Structure formats: C-alpha cells, structure tokens
PDB file of C-alpha atoms in Angstrom:
ATOM      1  CA  MET J 190      22.938  24.469 -26.354  1.00  0.00           C
ATOM      2  CA  ASN J 191      23.043  24.519 -22.562  1.00  0.00           C
ATOM      3  CA  THR J 192      24.340  21.526 -20.615  1.00  0.00           C
ATOM      4  CA  GLN J 193      24.548  20.739 -16.919  1.00  0.00           C
ATOM      5  CA  LEU J 194      26.562  17.763 -15.668  1.00  0.00           C
ATOM      6  CA  PHE J 195      25.354  15.799 -12.638  1.00  0.00           C
ATOM      7  CA  LYS J 196      28.024  13.458 -11.257  1.00  0.00           C
ATOM      8  CA  SER J 197      26.827  10.162  -9.829  1.00  0.00           C
ATOM      9  CA  ASP J 198      28.333  10.813  -6.403  1.00  0.00           C
ATOM     10  CA  THR J 199      26.290  13.996  -5.966  1.00  0.00           C
ATOM     11  CA  ARG J 200      22.974  12.106  -5.937  1.00  0.00           C
ATOM     12  CA  GLY J 201      20.939  11.621  -2.812  1.00  0.00           C
ATOM     13  CA  THR J 202      21.253   8.225  -1.142  1.00  0.00           C
ATOM     14  CA  ALA J 203      19.313   5.973   1.192  1.00  0.00           C
ATOM     15  CA  ASN J 204      20.200   2.621   2.736  1.00  0.00           C
ATOM     16  CA  PHE J 205      17.399   0.740   4.459  1.00  0.00           C
ATOM     17  CA  GLY J 206      19.284  -2.555   4.506  1.00  0.00           C
ATOM     18  CA  TRP J 207      16.885  -4.270   2.110  1.00  0.00           C
ATOM     19  CA  LEU J 208      16.922  -1.242  -0.239  1.00  0.00           C
ATOM     20  CA  LYS J 209      19.876   0.792  -1.415  1.00  0.00           C
ATOM     21  CA  ALA J 210      18.758   3.806  -3.440  1.00  0.00           C
ATOM     22  CA  ASN J 211      20.296   6.709  -5.317  1.00  0.00           C
ATOM     23  CA  PHE J 212      18.072   9.705  -6.045  1.00  0.00           C
ATOM     24  CA  SER J 213      18.725  12.015  -9.001  1.00  0.00           C
ATOM     25  CA  PHE J 214      16.050  14.371  -7.643  1.00  0.00           C
ATOM     26  CA  SER J 215      14.663  15.213  -4.215  1.00  0.00           C
ATOM     27  CA  PHE J 216      12.873  12.167  -2.835  1.00  0.00           C
ATOM     28  CA  GLY J 217      11.868  10.888   0.590  1.00  0.00           C
ATOM     29  CA  ASN J 218      14.220  12.291   3.220  1.00  0.00           C
ATOM     30  CA  TYR J 219      16.581  13.676   0.562  1.00  0.00           C
ATOM     31  CA  PHE J 220      15.918  17.280  -0.414  1.00  0.00           C
ATOM     32  CA  ASN J 221      18.031  19.493  -2.638  1.00  0.00           C
ATOM     33  CA  ALA J 222      16.368  22.742  -3.705  1.00  0.00           C
ATOM     34  CA  ASP J 223      18.425  22.724  -6.916  1.00  0.00           C
ATOM     35  CA  ARG J 224      17.354  19.190  -7.798  1.00  0.00           C
ATOM     36  CA  VAL J 225      13.621  18.941  -7.459  1.00  0.00           C
ATOM     37  CA  GLN J 226      12.869  18.124 -11.093  1.00  0.00           C
ATOM     38  CA  PHE J 227      14.085  18.504 -14.671  1.00  0.00           C
ATOM     39  CA  GLY J 228      11.161  19.964 -16.558  1.00  0.00           C
ATOM     40  CA  MET J 229       8.338  17.443 -16.254  1.00  0.00           C
ATOM     41  CA  LEU J 230      10.721  14.705 -15.021  1.00  0.00           C
ATOM     42  CA  ARG J 231      10.209  14.511 -11.259  1.00  0.00           C
ATOM     43  CA  VAL J 232      11.924  11.283 -10.137  1.00  0.00           C
ATOM     44  CA  LEU J 233      14.787   9.073 -11.291  1.00  0.00           C
ATOM     45  CA  ASN J 234      15.556   6.493  -8.626  1.00  0.00           C
ATOM     46  CA  ASP J 235      18.347   3.938  -9.051  1.00  0.00           C
ATOM     47  CA  ASP J 236      17.363   1.088  -6.709  1.00  0.00           C
ATOM     48  CA  THR J 237      18.958  -2.165  -5.549  1.00  0.00           C
ATOM     49  CA  ILE J 238      16.418  -4.410  -3.789  1.00  0.00           C
ATOM     50  CA  ASP J 239      17.416  -7.457  -1.750  1.00  0.00           C
ATOM     51  CA  GLY J 240      15.914 -10.848  -2.546  1.00  0.00           C
ATOM     52  CA  GLY J 241      12.664 -11.605  -0.747  1.00  0.00           C
ATOM     53  CA  THR J 242      11.924  -7.923  -0.112  1.00  0.00           C
ATOM     54  CA  GLY J 243      10.370  -4.977  -1.899  1.00  0.00           C
ATOM     55  CA  PHE J 244       7.867  -2.164  -1.772  1.00  0.00           C
ATOM     56  CA  GLY J 245       4.618  -3.110  -0.042  1.00  0.00           C
ATOM     57  CA  THR J 246       1.236  -1.768  -1.111  1.00  0.00           C
ATOM     58  CA  HIS J 247       1.258   2.009  -1.479  1.00  0.00           C
ATOM     59  CA  SER J 248      -0.688   4.598  -3.460  1.00  0.00           C
ATOM     60  CA  HIS J 249      -0.005   7.066  -6.273  1.00  0.00           C
ATOM     61  CA  ALA J 250      -2.096   9.672  -8.088  1.00  0.00           C
ATOM     62  CA  ASN J 251      -1.565  11.909 -11.119  1.00  0.00           C
ATOM     63  CA  MET J 252       1.874  10.659 -12.080  1.00  0.00           C
ATOM     64  CA  GLU J 253       3.255   8.692 -15.034  1.00  0.00           C
ATOM     65  CA  ILE J 254       5.533   5.981 -13.578  1.00  0.00           C
ATOM     66  CA  ILE J 255       8.061   4.133 -15.727  1.00  0.00           C
ATOM     67  CA  THR J 256      10.066   1.182 -14.373  1.00  0.00           C
ATOM     68  CA  ILE J 257      13.113  -0.278 -16.131  1.00  0.00           C
ATOM     69  CA  PRO J 258      14.672  -3.425 -14.591  1.00  0.00           C
ATOM     70  CA  LEU J 259      18.456  -3.545 -15.009  1.00  0.00           C
ATOM     71  CA  GLU J 260      18.947  -6.904 -13.282  1.00  0.00           C
ATOM     72  CA  GLY J 261      16.433  -9.463 -12.071  1.00  0.00           C
ATOM     73  CA  GLY J 262      12.722  -8.805 -11.891  1.00  0.00           C
ATOM     74  CA  LEU J 263       9.893  -7.246  -9.884  1.00  0.00           C
ATOM     75  CA  GLU J 264       6.574  -8.851  -9.034  1.00  0.00           C
ATOM     76  CA  HIS J 265       3.816  -6.281  -9.578  1.00  0.00           C
ATOM     77  CA  ARG J 266       0.304  -6.260  -8.099  1.00  0.00           C
ATOM     78  CA  ASP J 267      -2.149  -3.365  -8.263  1.00  0.00           C
ATOM     79  CA  SER J 268      -5.683  -2.314  -7.416  1.00  0.00           C
ATOM     80  CA  MET J 269      -6.668  -2.569 -11.096  1.00  0.00           C
ATOM     81  CA  GLY J 270      -6.246  -6.342 -10.889  1.00  0.00           C
ATOM     82  CA  ASN J 271      -2.919  -6.528 -12.706  1.00  0.00           C
ATOM     83  CA  GLU J 272      -0.463  -9.176 -11.534  1.00  0.00           C
ATOM     84  CA  GLY J 273       2.807 -10.259 -13.080  1.00  0.00           C
ATOM     85  CA  VAL J 274       6.570 -10.043 -13.183  1.00  0.00           C
ATOM     86  CA  ILE J 275       8.558  -7.430 -15.074  1.00  0.00           C
ATOM     87  CA  ARG J 276      12.108  -8.567 -15.865  1.00  0.00           C
ATOM     88  CA  PHE J 277      15.312  -7.293 -17.429  1.00  0.00           C
ATOM     89  CA  GLY J 278      14.554  -6.482 -21.074  1.00  0.00           C
ATOM     90  CA  GLU J 279      11.060  -5.231 -20.286  1.00  0.00           C
ATOM     91  CA  VAL J 280       9.675  -1.799 -19.426  1.00  0.00           C
ATOM     92  CA  GLN J 281       6.574  -1.034 -17.363  1.00  0.00           C
ATOM     93  CA  VAL J 282       4.378   2.070 -17.424  1.00  0.00           C
ATOM     94  CA  MET J 283       1.599   3.024 -15.053  1.00  0.00           C
ATOM     95  CA  SER J 284      -0.620   6.091 -15.308  1.00  0.00           C
ATOM     96  CA  ALA J 285      -1.670   6.641 -11.702  1.00  0.00           C
ATOM     97  CA  GLY J 286      -4.363   9.135 -12.709  1.00  0.00           C
ATOM     98  CA  SER J 287      -7.243   9.399 -10.248  1.00  0.00           C
ATOM     99  CA  GLY J 288      -5.479   6.986  -7.896  1.00  0.00           C
ATOM    100  CA  VAL J 289      -4.013   3.489  -7.781  1.00  0.00           C
ATOM    101  CA  GLU J 290      -2.470   1.204  -5.179  1.00  0.00           C
ATOM    102  CA  HIS J 291       0.293  -1.234  -6.039  1.00  0.00           C
ATOM    103  CA  SER J 292       3.178  -3.272  -4.663  1.00  0.00           C
ATOM    104  CA  GLU J 293       6.540  -4.142  -6.211  1.00  0.00           C
ATOM    105  CA  MET J 294       8.444  -7.051  -4.698  1.00  0.00           C
ATOM    106  CA  ASN J 295      11.693  -8.639  -5.816  1.00  0.00           C
ATOM    107  CA  ALA J 296      10.640 -11.676  -7.869  1.00  0.00           C
ATOM    108  CA  SER J 297      13.588 -13.636  -6.448  1.00  0.00           C
ATOM    109  CA  LYS J 298      13.913 -14.769  -2.851  1.00  0.00           C
ATOM    110  CA  LEU J 299      17.721 -14.789  -3.106  1.00  0.00           C
ATOM    111  CA  GLU J 300      19.073 -12.543  -5.865  1.00  0.00           C
ATOM    112  CA  GLU J 301      19.156  -8.745  -5.872  1.00  0.00           C
ATOM    113  CA  ALA J 302      17.001  -6.794  -8.322  1.00  0.00           C
ATOM    114  CA  LYS J 303      18.278  -3.534  -9.775  1.00  0.00           C
ATOM    115  CA  THR J 304      15.842  -1.075 -11.313  1.00  0.00           C
ATOM    116  CA  LEU J 305      15.431   2.459 -12.531  1.00  0.00           C
ATOM    117  CA  GLN J 306      12.101   4.074 -11.692  1.00  0.00           C
ATOM    118  CA  LEU J 307      11.132   7.406 -13.211  1.00  0.00           C
ATOM    119  CA  TRP J 308       8.138   9.622 -12.520  1.00  0.00           C
ATOM    120  CA  VAL J 309       6.881  12.174 -15.040  1.00  0.00           C
ATOM    121  CA  PHE J 310       4.184  14.758 -14.357  1.00  0.00           C
ATOM    122  CA  PRO J 311       1.177  14.073 -16.661  1.00  0.00           C
ATOM    123  CA  ASP J 312      -0.319  16.609 -19.039  1.00  0.00           C
ATOM    124  CA  ARG J 313      -3.803  15.920 -17.643  1.00  0.00           C
ATOM    125  CA  GLU J 314      -5.124  14.924 -14.226  1.00  0.00           C
ATOM    126  CA  ASN J 315      -7.518  12.347 -12.810  1.00  0.00           C
ATOM    127  CA  VAL J 316      -7.542  10.031 -15.829  1.00  0.00           C
ATOM    128  CA  ALA J 317      -8.578   6.415 -15.330  1.00  0.00           C
ATOM    129  CA  PRO J 318      -5.525   4.541 -14.016  1.00  0.00           C
ATOM    130  CA  ARG J 319      -3.825   2.237 -16.525  1.00  0.00           C
ATOM    131  CA  TYR J 320      -0.942  -0.223 -16.660  1.00  0.00           C
ATOM    132  CA  ASP J 321       1.132  -1.767 -19.437  1.00  0.00           C
ATOM    133  CA  GLN J 322       4.451  -3.504 -19.963  1.00  0.00           C
ATOM    134  CA  LYS J 323       6.425  -4.477 -23.036  1.00  0.00           C
ATOM    135  CA  SER J 324       9.598  -6.322 -23.991  1.00  0.00           C
ATOM    136  CA  PHE J 325      12.285  -4.470 -25.974  1.00  0.00           C
ATOM    137  CA  ASP J 326      15.209  -6.216 -27.667  1.00  0.00           C
ATOM    138  CA  ILE J 327      17.753  -3.511 -26.860  1.00  0.00           C
ATOM    139  CA  GLU J 328      20.666  -5.962 -26.667  1.00  0.00           C
ATOM    140  CA  ASN J 329      20.361  -6.876 -30.361  1.00  0.00           C
ATOM    141  CA  GLN J 330      19.892  -3.322 -31.663  1.00  0.00           C
ATOM    142  CA  ILE J 331      23.380  -1.963 -31.112  1.00  0.00           C
ATOM    143  CA  ASN J 332      24.407   1.622 -31.932  1.00  0.00           C
ATOM    144  CA  THR J 333      20.904   3.029 -32.129  1.00  0.00           C
ATOM    145  CA  PHE J 334      18.405   4.589 -29.748  1.00  0.00           C
ATOM    146  CA  VAL J 335      15.294   2.441 -29.272  1.00  0.00           C
ATOM    147  CA  ASN J 336      12.108   4.358 -28.450  1.00  0.00           C
ATOM    148  CA  ILE J 337      10.525   2.745 -25.376  1.00  0.00           C
ATOM    149  CA  VAL J 338       8.010   5.433 -24.291  1.00  0.00           C
ATOM    150  CA  SER J 339       6.118   8.019 -26.373  1.00  0.00           C
ATOM    151  CA  PRO J 340       3.253  10.497 -25.885  1.00  0.00           C
ATOM    152  CA  ASN J 341      -0.213   8.954 -26.106  1.00  0.00           C
ATOM    153  CA  ASP J 342      -1.011  10.927 -29.276  1.00  0.00           C
ATOM    154  CA  GLN J 343       2.327  10.269 -31.025  1.00  0.00           C
ATOM    155  CA  ASN J 344       2.727   6.539 -30.508  1.00  0.00           C
ATOM    156  CA  ASP J 345       3.334   4.205 -33.442  1.00  0.00           C
ATOM    157  CA  GLY J 346       2.459   1.084 -31.480  1.00  0.00           C
ATOM    158  CA  ASN J 347       6.063  -0.004 -31.004  1.00  0.00           C
ATOM    159  CA  ALA J 348       6.597   1.930 -27.763  1.00  0.00           C
ATOM    160  CA  LEU J 349       4.644   2.190 -24.546  1.00  0.00           C
ATOM    161  CA  TRP J 350       2.708   5.436 -24.103  1.00  0.00           C
ATOM    162  CA  VAL J 351       2.023   7.935 -21.337  1.00  0.00           C
ATOM    163  CA  TYR J 352      -0.003  11.116 -20.830  1.00  0.00           C
ATOM    164  CA  GLN J 353       2.837  13.559 -21.498  1.00  0.00           C
ATOM    165  CA  LYS J 354       4.863  14.888 -24.430  1.00  0.00           C
ATOM    166  CA  THR J 355       7.844  12.781 -23.408  1.00  0.00           C
ATOM    167  CA  PHE J 356      10.032  10.324 -25.297  1.00  0.00           C
ATOM    168  CA  PHE J 357      12.202   7.711 -23.581  1.00  0.00           C
ATOM    169  CA  HIS J 358      15.002   6.022 -25.519  1.00  0.00           C
ATOM    170  CA  LEU J 359      17.450   3.282 -24.522  1.00  0.00           C
ATOM    171  CA  GLY J 360      20.584   2.479 -26.484  1.00  0.00           C
ATOM    172  CA  ILE J 361      23.723   0.352 -26.307  1.00  0.00           C
ATOM    173  CA  PHE J 362      26.702   1.746 -28.195  1.00  0.00           C
ATOM    174  CA  ASP J 363      30.096   0.310 -29.105  1.00  0.00           C
ATOM    175  CA  SER J 364      33.277   2.094 -28.053  1.00  0.00           C
ATOM    176  CA  ASN J 365      34.860   4.650 -30.377  1.00  0.00           C
ATOM    177  CA  THR J 366      31.600   5.494 -32.131  1.00  0.00           C
ATOM    178  CA  THR J 367      29.517   8.656 -32.402  1.00  0.00           C
ATOM    179  CA  THR J 368      25.765   9.065 -32.278  1.00  0.00           C
ATOM    180  CA  ASN J 369      23.348  11.997 -32.385  1.00  0.00           C
ATOM    181  CA  TYR J 370      19.990  12.703 -30.829  1.00  0.00           C
ATOM    182  CA  SER J 371      17.609  15.249 -32.356  1.00  0.00           C
ATOM    183  CA  VAL J 372      14.914  16.636 -30.098  1.00  0.00           C
ATOM    184  CA  ARG J 373      11.457  15.424 -31.149  1.00  0.00           C
ATOM    185  CA  ILE J 374       9.511  18.460 -29.936  1.00  0.00           C
ATOM    186  CA  THR J 375      10.961  21.971 -30.117  1.00  0.00           C
ATOM    187  CA  LYS J 376      11.727  23.474 -26.692  1.00  0.00           C
ATOM    188  CA  ASN J 377      11.782  20.077 -24.987  1.00  0.00           C
ATOM    189  CA  GLY J 378      14.882  19.283 -22.956  1.00  0.00           C
ATOM    190  CA  VAL J 379      16.750  16.002 -22.571  1.00  0.00           C
ATOM    191  CA  TYR J 380      17.915  14.351 -19.369  1.00  0.00           C
ATOM    192  CA  LEU J 381      20.597  11.829 -20.297  1.00  0.00           C
ATOM    193  CA  PHE J 382      21.426   9.129 -17.731  1.00  0.00           C
ATOM    194  CA  LEU J 383      24.484   6.990 -18.437  1.00  0.00           C
ATOM    195  CA  ILE J 384      23.711   3.516 -17.112  1.00  0.00           C
ATOM    196  CA  GLU J 385      27.071   2.012 -18.080  1.00  0.00           C
ATOM    197  CA  GLY J 386      30.227   3.100 -19.881  1.00  0.00           C
ATOM    198  CA  GLU J 387      31.915   6.407 -20.662  1.00  0.00           C
ATOM    199  CA  ILE J 388      30.872   9.129 -23.113  1.00  0.00           C
ATOM    200  CA  LEU J 389      31.732  12.688 -24.122  1.00  0.00           C
ATOM    201  CA  ILE J 390      29.176  15.465 -24.670  1.00  0.00           C
ATOM    202  CA  ASN J 391      30.041  19.109 -25.258  1.00  0.00           C
ATOM    203  CA  ASN J 392      33.648  18.462 -24.106  1.00  0.00           C
ATOM    204  CA  GLN J 393      32.413  16.969 -20.821  1.00  0.00           C
ATOM    205  CA  VAL J 394      33.092  13.353 -19.835  1.00  0.00           C
ATOM    206  CA  LEU J 395      30.318  11.249 -18.299  1.00  0.00           C
ATOM    207  CA  LYS J 396      30.995   7.957 -16.542  1.00  0.00           C
ATOM    208  CA  ALA J 397      28.614   5.275 -15.264  1.00  0.00           C
ATOM    209  CA  ARG J 398      25.589   6.736 -13.441  1.00  0.00           C
ATOM    210  CA  ASP J 399      26.495  10.329 -14.341  1.00  0.00           C
ATOM    211  CA  ALA J 400      23.745  12.405 -15.943  1.00  0.00           C
ATOM    212  CA  MET J 401      23.422  15.542 -18.034  1.00  0.00           C
ATOM    213  CA  GLY J 402      20.575  17.973 -18.548  1.00  0.00           C
ATOM    214  CA  ILE J 403      20.532  19.408 -22.072  1.00  0.00           C
ATOM    215  CA  THR J 404      18.339  22.329 -23.142  1.00  0.00           C
ATOM    216  CA  ASP J 405      18.053  24.902 -25.946  1.00  0.00           C
ATOM    217  CA  PHE J 406      19.204  22.600 -28.720  1.00  0.00           C
ATOM    218  CA  ASP J 407      18.017  20.851 -31.864  1.00  0.00           C
ATOM    219  CA  SER J 408      20.567  18.019 -31.983  1.00  0.00           C
ATOM    220  CA  VAL J 409      23.315  16.805 -29.667  1.00  0.00           C
ATOM    221  CA  GLU J 410      26.387  14.747 -30.582  1.00  0.00           C
ATOM    222  CA  ILE J 411      27.419  11.970 -28.209  1.00  0.00           C
ATOM    223  CA  GLN J 412      30.896  10.478 -28.504  1.00  0.00           C
ATOM    224  CA  ILE J 413      31.159   6.952 -27.111  1.00  0.00           C
ATOM    225  CA  ILE J 414      34.501   6.412 -25.366  1.00  0.00           C
ATOM    226  CA  SER J 415      33.831   2.891 -24.051  1.00  0.00           C
ATOM    227  CA  LYS J 416      30.873   0.567 -24.633  1.00  0.00           C
ATOM    228  CA  SER J 417      27.904   2.360 -23.105  1.00  0.00           C
ATOM    229  CA  LYS J 418      24.245   1.944 -22.208  1.00  0.00           C
ATOM    230  CA  ILE J 419      22.331   5.226 -22.295  1.00  0.00           C
ATOM    231  CA  LEU J 420      18.857   6.281 -21.174  1.00  0.00           C
ATOM    232  CA  LEU J 421      17.566   9.462 -22.834  1.00  0.00           C
ATOM    233  CA  VAL J 422      14.479  11.181 -21.448  1.00  0.00           C
ATOM    234  CA  GLU J 423      13.072  14.019 -23.563  1.00  0.00           C
ATOM    235  CA  VAL J 424      10.534  16.087 -21.629  1.00  0.00           C
ATOM    236  CA  PRO J 425       8.760  19.443 -21.784  1.00  0.00           C
ATOM    237  CA  MET J 426      10.610  21.969 -19.645  1.00  0.00           C
ATOM    238  CA  ASN J 427       7.434  23.713 -18.458  1.00  0.00           C
TER     239      ASN J 427
END
C-alpha cells in the first residue's frame, strides 16, 4: 500500500471577498504541477460562499460534477431547465457531457453556505447532459460508509450515478473506533478527505481538512481518534 498525506494548509487558496476557497488540486489561478489530479479526480474545492452571492451562469463540458453542501444550501439553475435548492444532507450530480450552463447561488441572503465540489473526468465524452440530486441520511448511519455516488453500470438505485468507475462514500464515525475500506475495483485508488475530526492511517495522523491518496491496496484500516466525518473517493488511476 502506498500513501501520500496532503495537509490542509498546503492547499491552494483564493479569497474574493464573497467566496473563500481551498483547492486540493490546481484550479483557477492556483497551479501546482504536483497537484493537478488524483487519477480521474480533477477537482476538490472546499468553498465558503457569502449570503446573497454565488456563482453566476457559466458553462461546463465533459466532466462529472458532484456537489456536497456542508452547511446551508445552493440554489441551482441550468440550461436543461432544472431549478431547485440543494441543502445540507443532499448530494447533487451533473454530467456536463456535450455542454451545459448553470448557476449556483447561496440560497440564503444572510447566512454563509459551505460546500465541497468535486470534478471527475468521465469515461465517455459528449453524452447528453444530465442532472440529479438525492438526500442521504448520513447523520443517522453512524460508523459506516454510505455510498453516495456509483458508476452508471454498477448502481443499485440507492446512490447517484455518474459516467465513471468511481465510488463516493460519506461516513460519520465515533471516537476510539476502527473501520476498514476495501477497494471496489482492483487498481483503483482512493482519495480520502477528512471533513471533520482526527484519524490515523498507516501510522500517519490526519486532522480536519487533511487528505490522503492511497494506491496499490485491497483494504485500508482507518483508526478514528476523535469523532470524524470522512469523504472517500475511489477512482481509476488512469
């Protein structure tokens, strides 16, 4: 098993006043040749968006985009005619495919919204754009990983799906417990992002917003030091 630790304070940053962002991978004006992507995972942005502001209409193509609100909600509008609010406890996926325009505005005029947005390269190009969102009761499923995103051809209907051999899991774990994650597809890697808490993997301590890339393994043991919320992203490495 190979592991690489990425401390939270080594991420790229941006502060536009209305938006405070941390970039796990090269994005916008932040470029790090060693952090362009992890396998098929291209973007993991940790955003705080002021009330009454947000991302105006912009376009995407040939990317699987997954949005996970951590606090508050985002009002979504797109060129496919979708309109609605995605809130804490929900997850949104969008296959940009042949091209889509959308906007994401803070649903509150006053309160901040905090979100994670991830982009994954698709396994096919120029598909018809699509959008979906789903609620997941993570808070009441303690000490287990809940599958929130699966490949389109390996989805049991409980998770959202995308055009890539990727599996996203979220989990909340009590302190002083141990959990394991077994890779779903041989040769896939895992990018683990610690949203909250403190954990130990392979004798390395991760604290809130730290991440770890894990490759060449079948199963990994995760020791929970303090109550933790973990995002696991399993992706093809090439």
